């Protein structure tokens, strides 16, 4: 684990409020995340992926902290890699995500056999190599028409996750939990989830969980 | 306690040594473990933490595996820095029981801190110190059970003036006090009330005052400052006002490196 400065490479605008930020120097495995320092008091977690062959995160601007990550010219401090490596089951997968997980989706397609569906609330301003839907209606239509896959990974807002979960049936559903985190390393216990197997911590037991465990 | 540097990782934010993966132990005087209670605690339902401009609010609910599990796994809690154990309880009886259970293991720790901000479950959830007679009984009995241990009472500002509480701690011959613990607070998020303990920069003037008033009354007791320490200047101010050591909690969430910076400074190493 490292606590060091990241060198930003590119910032790509994806839609109205979401950006892909690529970096020079991050070593990590699929499913892991990074805690990035902002002007706020607590670092913010971002799931890691790749874009244009560089380590990358996708940031939705929600406040001053996330805006800082996108806009600053300075090198940013962060600690990483955090969380567990994700290994999907065999067979073909379907990754259903919001734009904030696009770099993760991109990395999975490089390592595993899977399709991707991106649901964006606002029109995409940048061409992506994945199937996408704009707005809730188009997204719902596309989810309902999905064929059967061997495994699914879902990551987005709670509402989106719940909708998708109501439409698909499988024993191999994974969800990436995006909750508030204090430390990212298992120390502070702020990221607890109450699961069938007791209290788990997103930062050390996740961030990707089997749906049937939750 | 002779800590070099006089810098302690506070109980809770630092977990049970996890930050040693990110911080050079040379710059840590002692590491306080997360509070352990008699019985295991699952902790509170989420949301458990938020940060605003000048503070962090948390309601972890003392999630911990309980003292028996702790002792069975005591090897895992041995760190490569001086370690302070933090103990808590829900009732007077629990504080006394946990002291008895830890007695054979007390020598593993540089000191044992008793977290007296825990609500007294039998007394309607008020802080354990708000019933003075019960609290004095705890102080007296724990002192007797652990005669050779460096005992620290961690106090919050609620339930009593801290300088008054500190004098009671001193009267029972405890060696140290940690001032202060989180202060109760509340935020509203999307119309929903979230309650918790406030930490971070907003606490600094409050903890400075607590230490100032306590030091005026007690010349010899070992005081650990806690609350809003983020910089070398913060550390200086607390030491000037009468603290013997400073402790760092929430600042770990901003940047674990602040510990190294402050630790280096306190060790007199050139920045
Ligand atoms: C997430 C979190 C968990 C905490 N848990 C404990 C605890 O288990 N025991 C304890 O004595 N204090 C606990 N505290 C209080 C801290 O040790 C410290 O006294 C307080 O946060 C003020 O210092 P700070 O401003 O440096 O954070 C906790 C604080 C936070 C933020
Ligand atoms: S974020 Fe601190 S324990 Fe998970």
Coordinates of C-alpha atoms and ligand atoms in Angstrom, one line a residue:
Chain A
X1 CA 0.0 0.0 0.0
X2 CA 1.2 3.5 -0.9
X3 CA 0.5 7.0 0.2
X4 CA 1.9 9.2 -2.4
X5 CA 1.2 11.8 -5.1
X6 CA -0.6 10.9 -8.3
X7 CA 0.3 12.5 -11.6
X8 CA -2.8 13.4 -13.6
X9 CA -2.6 12.7 -17.3
X10 CA -5.8 13.4 -19.0
X11 CA -9.3 14.6 -18.0
X12 CA -12.1 13.6 -20.4
X13 CA -15.6 15.0 -20.1
X14 CA -18.1 12.1 -20.3
X15 CA -21.4 13.8 -19.7
X16 CA -22.8 16.9 -18.0
X17 CA -21.2 16.2 -14.6
X18 CA -19.0 13.1 -15.0
X19 CA -15.3 13.0 -16.0
X20 CA -12.7 10.3 -16.7
X21 CA -9.4 11.2 -15.0
X22 CA -6.3 9.2 -16.0
X23 CA -3.1 8.9 -14.1
X24 CA 0.5 7.9 -14.6
X25 CA 1.4 5.8 -11.6
X26 CA -1.0 3.4 -9.9
X27 CA -0.6 -0.3 -9.5
X28 CA -3.7 -2.2 -8.7
X29 CA -5.9 -5.2 -9.4
X30 CA -9.4 -5.4 -10.9
X31 CA -12.0 -4.4 -8.3
X32 CA -9.7 -2.4 -6.1
X33 CA -10.1 1.3 -5.3
X34 CA -8.2 4.4 -4.3
X35 CA -8.7 7.1 -1.6
X36 CA -8.0 10.5 -3.0
X37 CA -7.3 13.7 -0.9
X38 CA -9.3 16.8 -1.7
X39 CA -9.7 20.1 0.1
X40 CA -12.2 18.3 2.4
X41 CA -11.4 16.6 5.7
X42 CA -11.8 13.1 4.5
X43 CA -10.4 11.4 1.4
X44 CA -12.9 10.1 -1.1
X45 CA -13.0 6.6 -2.6
X46 CA -13.0 5.8 -6.3
X47 CA -13.0 2.4 -8.0
X48 CA -10.1 2.0 -10.2
X49 CA -10.0 1.0 -13.9
X50 CA -8.3 1.9 -17.0
X51 CA -8.8 4.3 -20.0
X52 CA -6.5 4.6 -23.0
X53 CA -4.2 2.0 -21.3
X54 CA -3.7 4.2 -18.3
X55 CA -5.0 3.8 -14.7
X56 CA -8.2 5.8 -14.5
X57 CA -11.1 6.7 -12.3
X58 CA -14.4 8.2 -13.3
X59 CA -15.6 11.2 -11.2
X60 CA -19.1 12.6 -10.9
X61 CA -18.9 16.2 -9.6
X62 CA -21.1 16.3 -6.5
X63 CA -19.4 19.0 -4.5
X64 CA -16.1 20.9 -3.9
X65 CA -14.1 17.7 -3.2
X66 CA -15.0 15.9 -6.4
X67 CA -14.7 19.2 -8.3
X68 CA -11.1 19.6 -7.0
X69 CA -10.1 16.2 -8.3
X70 CA -11.3 17.0 -11.8
X71 CA -10.2 20.7 -11.9
X72 CA -6.9 20.9 -10.0
X73 CA -3.6 21.2 -11.9
X74 CA -1.7 20.0 -8.9
X75 CA -0.6 16.5 -8.2
X76 CA -3.1 14.8 -5.9
X77 CA -2.3 12.8 -2.9
X78 CA -3.9 9.3 -2.4
X79 CA -3.4 5.9 -0.8
X80 CA -3.9 2.7 -2.8
X81 CA -4.5 0.0 -3.9
X82 CA -7.4 -0.8 -1.5
X83 CA -10.0 -3.5 -1.2
X84 CA -10.3 -7.0 -2.7
X85 CA -9.5 -8.2 -6.1
X86 CA -12.6 -9.2 -8.1
X87 CA -12.6 -12.5 -9.9
X88 CA -15.8 -13.2 -11.8
X89 CA -17.1 -16.7 -12.3
X90 CA -16.5 -18.4 -15.7
X91 CA -18.7 -17.8 -18.7
X92 CA -19.9 -14.6 -20.2
X93 CA -20.7 -11.6 -18.0
X94 CA -22.9 -8.5 -18.2
X95 CA -21.6 -5.3 -16.6
X96 CA -24.4 -2.8 -16.0
X97 CA -23.1 0.5 -14.7
X98 CA -23.5 4.3 -14.4
X99 CA -20.8 6.5 -16.0
X100 CA -19.0 6.6 -12.6
X101 CA -17.8 3.0 -13.2
X102 CA -16.9 3.3 -16.8
X103 CA -13.2 2.8 -16.3
X104 CA -13.8 -0.3 -14.2
X105 CA -16.1 -1.7 -17.0
X106 CA -13.4 -0.9 -19.5
X107 CA -10.8 -2.9 -17.5
X108 CA -13.1 -5.9 -17.0
X109 CA -13.7 -6.1 -20.8
X110 CA -9.9 -6.3 -21.2
X111 CA -9.6 -9.2 -18.8
X112 CA -12.9 -11.1 -19.0
X113 CA -15.5 -12.1 -21.6
X114 CA -18.3 -9.6 -21.0
X115 CA -20.7 -7.0 -22.4
X116 CA -21.3 -3.6 -20.9
X117 CA -24.4 -1.4 -20.6
X118 CA -23.9 2.1 -19.4
X119 CA -26.9 4.0 -18.2
X120 CA -26.4 7.8 -18.2
X121 CA -28.9 10.3 -17.0
X122 CA -27.6 13.0 -19.4
X123 CA -26.4 12.6 -23.0
X124 CA -22.8 11.4 -23.4
X125 CA -20.5 14.0 -24.8
X126 CA -17.8 11.5 -25.6
X127 CA -17.8 8.4 -27.7
X128 CA -17.4 5.2 -25.7
X129 CA -16.9 1.7 -27.0
X130 CA -19.9 0.3 -25.1
X131 CA -23.7 0.0 -25.4
X132 CA -25.3 2.9 -23.6
X133 CA -28.7 4.3 -22.8
X134 CA -29.6 7.9 -22.1
X135 CA -32.3 8.6 -19.5
X136 CA -34.4 6.2 -17.4
X137 CA -36.8 5.1 -20.1
X138 CA -34.2 4.0 -22.6
X139 CA -32.2 2.4 -19.9
X140 CA -35.2 0.4 -18.6
X141 CA -36.0 -0.8 -22.1
X142 CA -32.5 -2.0 -22.7
X143 CA -32.3 -3.8 -19.3
X144 CA -35.6 -5.5 -20.0
X145 CA -34.4 -6.8 -23.4
X146 CA -31.1 -8.2 -22.0
X147 CA -30.4 -11.8 -22.9
X148 CA -29.3 -14.3 -20.3
X149 CA -25.7 -14.1 -19.0
X150 CA -23.6 -16.3 -16.7
X151 CA -22.8 -13.5 -14.3
X152 CA -23.7 -9.9 -13.7
X153 CA -21.9 -6.9 -12.1
X154 CA -24.0 -4.0 -11.3
X155 CA -22.8 -0.6 -10.1
X156 CA -24.5 2.7 -10.0
X157 CA -27.0 4.6 -7.8
X158 CA -29.1 2.7 -5.3
X159 CA -32.2 3.3 -7.5
X160 CA -30.5 2.0 -10.6
X161 CA -29.2 -1.1 -8.8
X162 CA -32.6 -1.8 -7.4
X163 CA -34.3 -1.5 -10.7
X164 CA -31.8 -3.8 -12.4
X165 CA -32.0 -6.3 -9.6
X166 CA -35.8 -6.4 -10.1
X167 CA -35.3 -7.4 -13.7
X168 CA -32.7 -10.0 -13.8
X169 CA -32.4 -13.4 -12.2
X170 CA -29.2 -15.2 -11.7
X171 CA -27.1 -16.9 -8.9
X172 CA -24.1 -14.9 -10.0
X173 CA -25.0 -11.3 -9.3
X174 CA -22.3 -9.0 -8.0
X175 CA -22.7 -5.4 -6.9
X176 CA -20.1 -2.8 -6.2
X177 CA -21.0 -0.8 -3.1
X178 CA -20.3 2.9 -3.1
X179 CA -20.6 4.0 0.4
X180 CA -19.0 6.7 2.5
X181 CA -15.5 5.8 3.7
X182 CA -13.2 7.3 6.3
X183 CA -10.0 5.4 6.0
X184 CA -10.3 2.9 3.2
X185 CA -8.0 0.4 5.1
X186 CA -10.2 -1.3 7.7
X187 CA -9.4 1.0 10.6
X188 CA -12.3 3.3 11.3
X189 CA -15.3 1.0 10.8
X190 CA -17.3 3.7 9.0
X191 CA -18.1 1.6 6.0
X192 CA -20.0 -1.2 7.6
X193 CA -22.6 -3.2 5.8
X194 CA -24.8 -5.7 7.7
X195 CA -24.8 -8.9 5.7
X196 CA -26.2 -12.4 6.1
X197 CA -22.7 -13.3 7.4
X198 CA -22.5 -10.5 9.9
X199 CA -21.0 -7.1 9.8
X200 CA -18.6 -6.6 6.8
X201 CA -16.6 -3.6 5.8
X202 CA -16.8 -2.4 2.2
X203 CA -13.1 -1.2 2.2
X204 CA -11.6 -4.6 3.2
X205 CA -14.3 -7.2 2.3
X206 CA -15.4 -5.4 -0.9
X207 CA -16.0 -3.1 -2.6
X208 CA -17.5 -5.8 -4.8
X209 CA -19.9 -8.2 -3.1
X210 CA -22.0 -11.2 -4.1
X211 CA -25.6 -10.0 -4.1
X212 CA -26.8 -13.1 -2.3
X213 CA -24.5 -12.3 0.6
X214 CA -26.0 -8.9 1.3
Chain B
X1 CA 5.0 7.6 30.0
X2 CA 8.1 8.7 28.1
X3 CA 7.1 9.0 24.5
X4 CA 9.4 10.1 21.7
X5 CA 7.8 11.9 19.9
X6 CA 5.0 12.8 22.3
X7 CA 2.5 11.9 19.6
X8 CA -0.2 9.3 20.0
X9 CA -2.6 7.8 17.5
X10 CA -6.1 8.3 19.0
X11 CA -8.4 5.4 19.8
X12 CA -10.9 4.7 17.0
X13 CA -9.8 6.4 13.8
X14 CA -6.6 4.5 13.8
X15 CA -8.2 1.1 14.2
X16 CA -5.8 -1.6 15.5
X17 CA -2.6 -0.6 13.8
X18 CA -3.8 -0.5 10.2
X19 CA -2.1 2.9 9.7
X20 CA 1.3 1.4 10.3
X21 CA 1.1 0.3 6.7
X22 CA 1.2 4.0 5.7
X23 CA 3.1 5.7 8.5
X24 CA 6.7 5.2 9.5
X25 CA 6.5 4.0 13.2
X26 CA 9.6 6.0 14.0
X27 CA 7.4 9.1 14.2
X28 CA 4.7 7.6 16.4
X29 CA 5.2 7.8 20.2
X30 CA 2.3 5.4 20.9
X31 CA -0.7 3.9 19.1
X32 CA -4.0 3.6 20.9
X33 CA -6.1 0.6 19.9
X34 CA -9.8 0.9 19.2
X35 CA -11.9 0.8 22.3
X36 CA -12.7 -2.8 23.4
X37 CA -15.8 -3.5 25.5
X38 CA -16.8 -6.5 27.6
X39 CA -19.2 -7.9 25.1
X40 CA -18.8 -7.8 21.3
X41 CA -20.6 -4.9 19.6
X42 CA -21.9 -4.9 16.1
X43 CA -21.9 -1.1 16.0
X44 CA -24.6 1.3 14.7
X45 CA -26.5 1.0 11.4
X46 CA -25.1 3.1 8.6
X47 CA -24.7 5.9 7.9
X48 CA -21.7 6.0 10.2
X49 CA -19.7 8.9 9.1
X50 CA -19.8 12.2 7.2
X51 CA -17.5 15.1 6.8
X52 CA -18.4 18.8 6.6
X53 CA -16.2 21.8 6.1
X54 CA -14.8 22.0 9.7
X55 CA -15.7 18.7 11.3
X56 CA -16.2 15.0 10.9
X57 CA -19.3 13.4 12.5
X58 CA -19.3 9.7 13.3
X59 CA -21.6 7.1 14.9
X60 CA -19.6 4.0 14.7
X61 CA -21.2 2.6 17.9
X62 CA -18.0 1.1 19.3
X63 CA -18.0 -1.8 16.9
X64 CA -15.5 -4.3 18.4
X65 CA -15.1 -8.0 18.9
X66 CA -15.3 -7.9 22.7
X67 CA -12.6 -8.5 25.3
X68 CA -12.6 -12.3 25.1
X69 CA -12.0 -12.4 21.4
X70 CA -9.4 -9.7 21.9
X71 CA -7.5 -11.7 24.4
X72 CA -7.7 -14.9 22.3
X73 CA -6.1 -13.0 19.5
X74 CA -3.8 -10.8 21.5
X75 CA -0.8 -11.6 19.4
X76 CA -2.5 -9.8 16.5
X77 CA -2.8 -6.6 18.5
X78 CA 0.9 -6.5 19.3
X79 CA 2.3 -3.6 17.2
X80 CA 5.8 -2.5 16.4
X81 CA 5.2 0.7 18.4
X82 CA 4.3 1.3 22.0
X83 CA 0.6 0.4 22.4
X84 CA -2.1 1.9 24.6
X85 CA -5.2 -0.3 25.2
X86 CA -8.5 1.4 25.3
X87 CA -11.4 -0.1 27.3
X88 CA -15.0 0.8 27.6
X89 CA -18.3 -0.5 29.0
X90 CA -22.0 -0.1 29.2
X91 CA -22.3 -0.1 33.0
X92 CA -20.2 0.2 36.1
X93 CA -20.1 -3.6 36.4
X94 CA -18.7 -3.9 32.9
X95 CA -15.9 -1.5 33.5
X96 CA -14.8 -3.4 36.6
X97 CA -15.2 -6.8 35.0
X98 CA -13.1 -5.8 32.0
X99 CA -10.3 -4.5 34.2
X100 CA -10.2 -7.9 36.0
X101 CA -10.1 -9.8 32.7
X102 CA -7.3 -7.7 31.3
X103 CA -5.2 -7.7 34.5
X104 CA -3.0 -10.7 33.5
X105 CA -2.2 -9.0 30.1
X106 CA -1.8 -5.5 31.3
X107 CA 2.0 -5.6 31.0
X108 CA 1.8 -5.9 27.2
X109 CA 0.6 -2.3 27.1
X110 CA 2.4 1.0 27.7
X111 CA -0.8 2.2 29.3
X112 CA -4.5 1.4 29.5
X113 CA -7.0 4.2 28.7
X114 CA -10.6 3.9 29.9
X115 CA -13.0 5.5 27.6
X116 CA -15.5 7.3 29.9
X117 CA -17.6 8.7 27.1
X118 CA -19.6 5.6 26.8
X119 CA -23.3 5.9 27.6
X120 CA -24.3 4.2 30.8
X121 CA -27.0 1.8 29.5
X122 CA -28.5 1.2 33.0
X123 CA -28.8 5.0 33.6
X124 CA -30.7 5.9 30.5
X125 CA -27.8 6.4 28.2
X126 CA -26.2 9.3 30.0
X127 CA -22.4 9.4 30.1
X128 CA -20.9 7.0 32.6
X129 CA -19.4 9.9 34.5
X130 CA -22.7 11.7 35.1
X131 CA -23.4 9.5 38.1
X132 CA -20.5 10.7 40.2
X133 CA -20.7 8.1 42.9
X134 CA -20.8 5.2 40.5
X135 CA -18.0 6.7 38.4
X136 CA -15.8 7.2 41.5
X137 CA -16.4 3.6 42.4
X138 CA -15.1 2.5 39.0
X139 CA -12.0 4.7 39.3
X140 CA -11.3 3.3 42.8
X141 CA -11.8 -0.3 41.9
X142 CA -10.0 -0.2 38.6
X143 CA -7.0 1.4 40.3
X144 CA -7.0 -1.4 42.8
X145 CA -7.3 -4.2 40.2
X146 CA -4.5 -2.7 38.1
X147 CA -2.1 -1.2 40.7
X148 CA 1.0 -1.1 38.5
X149 CA -0.6 0.0 35.2
X150 CA -0.3 3.6 33.8
X151 CA -4.1 4.4 33.9
X152 CA -5.6 7.0 31.6
X153 CA -9.1 8.3 31.9
X154 CA -10.5 9.7 28.6
X155 CA -13.1 12.3 29.2
X156 CA -15.6 14.2 27.1
X157 CA -16.8 17.7 28.0
X158 CA -20.3 16.5 28.5
X159 CA -21.8 15.6 31.9
X160 CA -19.4 17.8 33.9
X161 CA -16.8 20.4 33.7
X162 CA -13.7 18.6 32.6
X163 CA -11.4 20.2 35.2
X164 CA -13.8 18.9 37.9
X165 CA -13.8 15.4 36.4
X166 CA -10.1 15.5 36.0
X167 CA -9.6 16.3 39.7
X168 CA -11.7 13.3 40.5
X169 CA -9.5 11.1 38.3
X170 CA -6.4 12.5 40.0
X171 CA -7.9 11.9 43.5
X172 CA -8.0 8.2 42.7
X173 CA -4.4 8.2 41.7
X174 CA -4.8 7.6 38.0
X175 CA -1.7 8.7 36.1
X176 CA -3.2 10.4 33.1
X177 CA -6.2 11.9 31.3
X178 CA -7.0 12.3 27.7
X179 CA -8.9 15.5 26.8
X180 CA -11.3 15.4 25.0
X181 CA -13.5 12.8 23.3
X182 CA -16.0 13.7 20.5
X183 CA -18.8 16.1 21.3
X184 CA -22.4 15.1 20.4
X185 CA -23.6 16.7 17.2
X186 CA -26.2 16.5 14.5
X187 CA -26.4 17.2 10.8
X188 CA -29.3 17.1 8.4
X189 CA -28.8 15.3 5.1
X190 CA -31.6 15.3 2.5
X191 CA -34.1 16.1 5.3
X192 CA -32.8 13.2 7.4
X193 CA -31.3 13.7 10.9
X194 CA -27.9 12.1 11.4
X195 CA -26.5 12.2 15.0
X196 CA -23.0 11.4 16.0
X197 CA -19.8 12.5 17.7
X198 CA -18.1 15.6 16.3
X199 CA -14.3 15.5 15.7
X200 CA -11.8 17.5 13.6
X201 CA -10.8 21.2 13.5
X202 CA -14.0 22.5 15.2
X203 CA -12.9 20.7 18.4
X204 CA -9.6 22.5 18.7
X205 CA -10.6 25.6 20.7
X206 CA -12.8 23.4 23.0
X207 CA -10.0 20.9 23.7
X208 CA -7.5 23.7 24.2
X209 CA -9.7 25.2 26.9
X210 CA -10.3 21.9 28.5
X211 CA -6.6 21.3 28.8
X212 CA -5.9 24.9 29.9
X213 CA -8.4 24.7 32.8
X214 CA -7.3 21.3 33.8
X215 CA -3.6 22.1 33.9
X216 CA -4.4 25.1 36.2
X217 CA -5.9 22.7 38.7
X218 CA -3.5 19.8 38.3
X219 CA 0.2 20.3 38.0
X220 CA 1.4 16.7 37.7
X221 CA -1.1 14.6 35.9
X222 CA -0.1 13.4 32.4
X223 CA -2.4 15.1 29.9
X224 CA -3.0 13.8 26.4
X225 CA -4.6 16.3 24.1
X226 CA -7.2 15.1 21.7
X227 CA -9.3 17.2 19.3
X228 CA -8.6 18.9 16.0
X229 CA -4.8 18.4 15.8
X230 CA -3.8 18.7 12.1
X231 CA -0.5 20.6 12.0
X232 CA 2.8 21.2 13.8
X233 CA 1.4 24.6 15.0
X234 CA -1.6 22.8 16.5
X235 CA 0.7 20.4 18.3
X236 CA 2.8 23.3 19.6
X237 CA -0.2 25.1 21.0
X238 CA -1.4 22.1 22.9
X239 CA 2.0 21.4 24.4
X240 CA 2.4 25.0 25.4
X241 CA -1.0 25.1 27.1
X242 CA 0.0 22.2 29.3
X243 CA -0.4 18.9 27.4
X244 CA 2.3 16.2 27.8
X245 CA 1.5 14.6 24.5
X246 CA -0.8 15.2 21.6
X247 CA -3.0 12.6 19.9
X248 CA -4.2 12.5 16.3
X249 CA -7.5 11.0 15.1
X250 CA -9.5 12.5 12.3
X251 CA -6.4 14.0 10.6
X252 CA -5.5 10.5 9.6
X253 CA -8.5 10.6 7.2
X254 CA -7.2 13.8 5.5
X255 CA -3.6 12.5 5.2
X256 CA -1.8 9.8 7.2
X257 CA 1.3 11.8 6.4
X258 CA 0.4 14.5 8.9
X259 CA 1.5 12.1 11.6
X260 CA 5.0 11.8 10.1
X261 CA 5.2 15.6 9.6
X262 CA 4.2 16.4 13.2
X263 CA 6.2 13.5 14.5
X264 CA 9.3 14.6 12.7
X265 CA 8.8 18.1 14.0
X266 CA 8.3 17.0 17.6
X267 CA 11.4 14.8 17.4
X268 CA 13.3 17.9 16.3
X269 CA 14.2 16.4 13.0
X270 CA 14.7 19.1 10.3
X271 CA 11.6 19.4 8.1
Ligands
LIG1 C1 -14.4 7.4 13.5 C2 -14.1 7.6 14.9 C3 -14.1 6.6 15.9 C4 -13.8 6.9 17.2 N1 -13.8 5.8 18.1 C5 -13.3 6.0 19.3 C6 -13.2 4.9 20.2 O1 -13.5 3.8 19.9 N2 -12.7 5.2 21.5 C7 -12.4 6.5 21.9 O2 -12.0 6.6 23.0 N3 -12.5 7.5 21.1 C8 -12.9 7.3 19.8 N4 -13.0 8.4 18.9 C9 -12.6 9.7 19.4 C10 -11.1 10.0 19.0 O3 -10.2 9.2 19.6 C11 -10.7 11.4 19.3 O4 -10.7 11.6 20.7 C12 -11.7 12.5 18.7 O5 -11.9 12.1 17.3 C13 -11.1 13.9 18.7 O6 -9.9 13.9 18.0 P1 -9.6 14.3 16.5 O7 -10.3 15.7 16.3 O8 -8.2 14.3 16.3 O9 -10.3 13.3 15.7 C14 -13.4 8.2 17.6 C15 -13.4 9.2 16.6 C16 -13.7 9.0 15.3 C17 -13.7 10.1 14.3
LIG2 S1 -13.4 3.0 5.5 FE1 -12.5 2.8 7.5 S2 -13.0 0.7 7.9 FE2 -13.7 0.9 5.9

